[in-house]
Coordinates of C-alpha atoms in Angstrom, one line a residue:
M1 CA -8.2 11.2 24.3
D2 CA -6.5 8.2 26.2
A3 CA -9.6 6.4 26.6
I4 CA -10.3 6.6 22.8
L5 CA -7.0 5.4 21.8
I6 CA -7.0 2.4 24.4
G7 CA -10.9 1.6 22.7
I8 CA -9.1 2.0 19.6
A9 CA -6.3 -0.5 20.6
V10 CA -8.7 -3.3 22.2
L11 CA -10.7 -3.0 18.9
I12 CA -7.5 -3.7 17.2
L13 CA -6.7 -6.4 19.5
I14 CA -10.2 -8.1 19.1
I15 CA -9.9 -8.2 15.5
A16 CA -6.1 -9.5 15.7
I17 CA -7.5 -12.4 17.8
I18 CA -10.0 -13.1 15.7
I19 CA -7.8 -13.0 12.4
S20 CA -5.3 -15.4 14.4
L21 CA -7.9 -18.0 15.2
L22 CA -9.5 -18.1 11.5
Y23 CA -6.0 -17.8 9.5
K24 CA -3.5 -19.3 11.7
I25 CA -0.1 -18.0 10.7
P26 CA -0.9 -15.7 8.2
G27 CA -3.2 -14.2 10.7
L28 CA -0.8 -13.9 13.4
I29 CA 1.6 -12.2 10.9
Y30 CA -0.9 -10.0 9.7
S31 CA -2.0 -9.4 13.3
L32 CA 1.4 -8.6 14.4
L33 CA 1.9 -5.8 11.3
M34 CA -1.5 -4.4 12.0
A35 CA -0.3 -3.4 15.7
F36 CA 2.8 -2.2 14.1
S37 CA 0.8 -0.1 11.5
F38 CA -1.4 1.3 14.5
V39 CA 1.8 2.5 16.2
I40 CA 3.6 3.7 12.8
S41 CA 0.1 5.6 12.0
L42 CA -0.2 7.3 15.9
L43 CA 3.6 8.3 15.7
L44 CA 2.7 10.1 12.1
I45 CA -0.5 11.6 13.3
K46 CA 1.5 12.9 16.5
S47 CA 4.1 14.4 14.4
S48 CA 1.8 16.2 12.1
N49 CA 0.7 18.6 14.9
L50 CA -3.2 18.3 13.9
G51 CA -4.2 16.8 17.1
F52 CA -6.6 14.0 17.8
S53 CA -10.1 14.4 17.0
T54 CA -13.1 12.5 15.8
E55 CA -11.7 12.5 12.5
T56 CA -8.5 11.1 13.1
Y57 CA -9.8 8.3 15.4
S58 CA -12.3 7.1 12.3
A59 CA -9.3 7.5 10.0
L60 CA -7.5 5.1 12.3
I61 CA -10.4 2.4 12.2
I62 CA -10.7 2.7 8.7
G63 CA -7.1 2.9 7.9
I64 CA -6.1 -0.5 9.8
C65 CA -9.2 -2.4 9.2
W66 CA -9.5 -1.8 5.5
P67 CA -6.7 -3.7 4.7
L68 CA -7.9 -7.1 6.3
L69 CA -10.0 -7.5 3.1
N70 CA -6.4 -8.1 1.0
L71 CA -6.0 -11.0 3.7
V72 CA -9.2 -12.5 3.3
D73 CA -8.8 -12.3 -0.6
F74 CA -5.3 -13.6 -0.4
N75 CA -6.4 -16.6 1.8
N76 CA -9.2 -17.2 -0.7
H77 CA -7.3 -17.4 -3.3
I78 CA -4.9 -19.9 -1.9
K79 CA -7.7 -22.2 -1.0
H80 CA -9.2 -21.7 -4.5
L81 CA -5.8 -22.8 -6.2
I82 CA -5.1 -25.7 -3.6
Q83 CA -8.4 -26.9 -4.4
Q84 CA -7.5 -26.8 -8.2
K85 CA -4.7 -29.3 -7.5
F86 CA -1.7 -26.8 -7.1
S87 CA 1.1 -27.5 -4.9
Y88 CA 1.1 -25.3 -1.8
K89 CA 4.3 -23.3 -2.7
N90 CA 2.8 -22.7 -6.4
A91 CA -0.5 -21.5 -5.0
L92 CA 1.1 -19.3 -2.3
R93 CA 3.7 -17.9 -5.2
I94 CA 0.6 -17.3 -7.5
S95 CA -1.6 -15.9 -4.8
L96 CA 1.1 -13.4 -3.5
N97 CA 1.7 -12.1 -7.1
K98 CA -2.0 -11.4 -7.7
T99 CA -2.3 -9.9 -4.2
I100 CA 0.2 -7.7 -4.7
V101 CA -1.1 -6.2 -7.8
N102 CA -4.4 -6.0 -6.0
Q103 CA -3.0 -3.9 -3.1
G104 CA -1.6 -1.8 -5.3
M105 CA -4.9 -0.7 -6.8
F106 CA -6.4 -1.0 -3.3
Y107 CA -3.8 1.7 -1.9
L108 CA -4.3 3.8 -5.1
L109 CA -7.9 3.8 -4.5
M110 CA -7.1 5.0 -0.9
I111 CA -4.8 7.4 -1.8
F112 CA -7.2 8.9 -4.4
I113 CA -10.5 8.9 -1.8
S114 CA -7.6 10.6 0.8
L115 CA -7.0 13.2 -1.9
V116 CA -10.5 14.0 -2.8
F117 CA -11.5 14.5 0.9
M118 CA -8.3 16.4 1.5
Y119 CA -8.7 19.1 -1.5
F120 CA -12.5 19.0 -1.7
G121 CA -13.5 18.9 1.9
K122 CA -14.2 21.6 4.4
N123 CA -12.3 21.8 7.6
N124 CA -12.9 18.4 9.4
I125 CA -13.3 16.3 6.3
S126 CA -10.4 18.0 5.0
I127 CA -8.4 16.8 8.2
F128 CA -9.9 13.1 7.9
G129 CA -8.4 13.0 4.6
F130 CA -5.0 14.1 5.5
N131 CA -5.2 11.6 8.7
L132 CA -6.4 9.0 6.3
I133 CA -3.3 9.6 3.6
L134 CA -0.6 9.3 6.5
I135 CA -2.1 6.1 7.7
T136 CA -2.5 4.6 3.8
F137 CA 1.4 5.4 3.9
S138 CA 1.9 3.7 6.9
C139 CA -0.1 0.7 5.8
L140 CA 1.4 0.5 2.4
L141 CA 4.8 0.4 4.1
I142 CA 3.9 -2.4 6.4
S143 CA 2.0 -4.5 3.9
Y144 CA 4.9 -4.1 1.2
I145 CA 7.4 -5.2 3.7
L146 CA 5.1 -8.3 4.5
F147 CA 4.9 -9.4 0.8
A148 CA 8.4 -8.6 0.4
A149 CA 9.4 -11.1 3.1
M150 CA 7.0 -13.6 1.7
M151 CA 8.5 -13.6 -1.6
Y152 CA 12.0 -13.4 -0.3
M153 CA 11.0 -16.8 1.6
L154 CA 10.0 -18.6 -1.4

């Protein structure tokens, strides 16, 4: 069990290094928050008393790596607006507003998928859905803290 968690942590570390190199400061911030979300997810799963299984590990990987798509979309939108001669501050503000809406839809989709797995799945698939919904809530909390902090700084 511990070896698999260490493997997942190493996978997250490798992804964090790649993100930090590609996206500089936003990537570094996202990497730190991804690690923090991983720890919160582990605490939530441990407190649910379901134990760690293959479904838990797959939910951890999906729940932690999926929000990476939002970061890529955010950075691509900023680059697009800067190429259209927007100032960096305006491009950041517009991208943040767009990304907050996209993240809301993204997390609603993840919660819906988790609920489908929970209610219509049998045994292991139901546990996967329950773990995915716990991890989704931790990622949702962390990502909205990030975007609230970024909006506050503007």
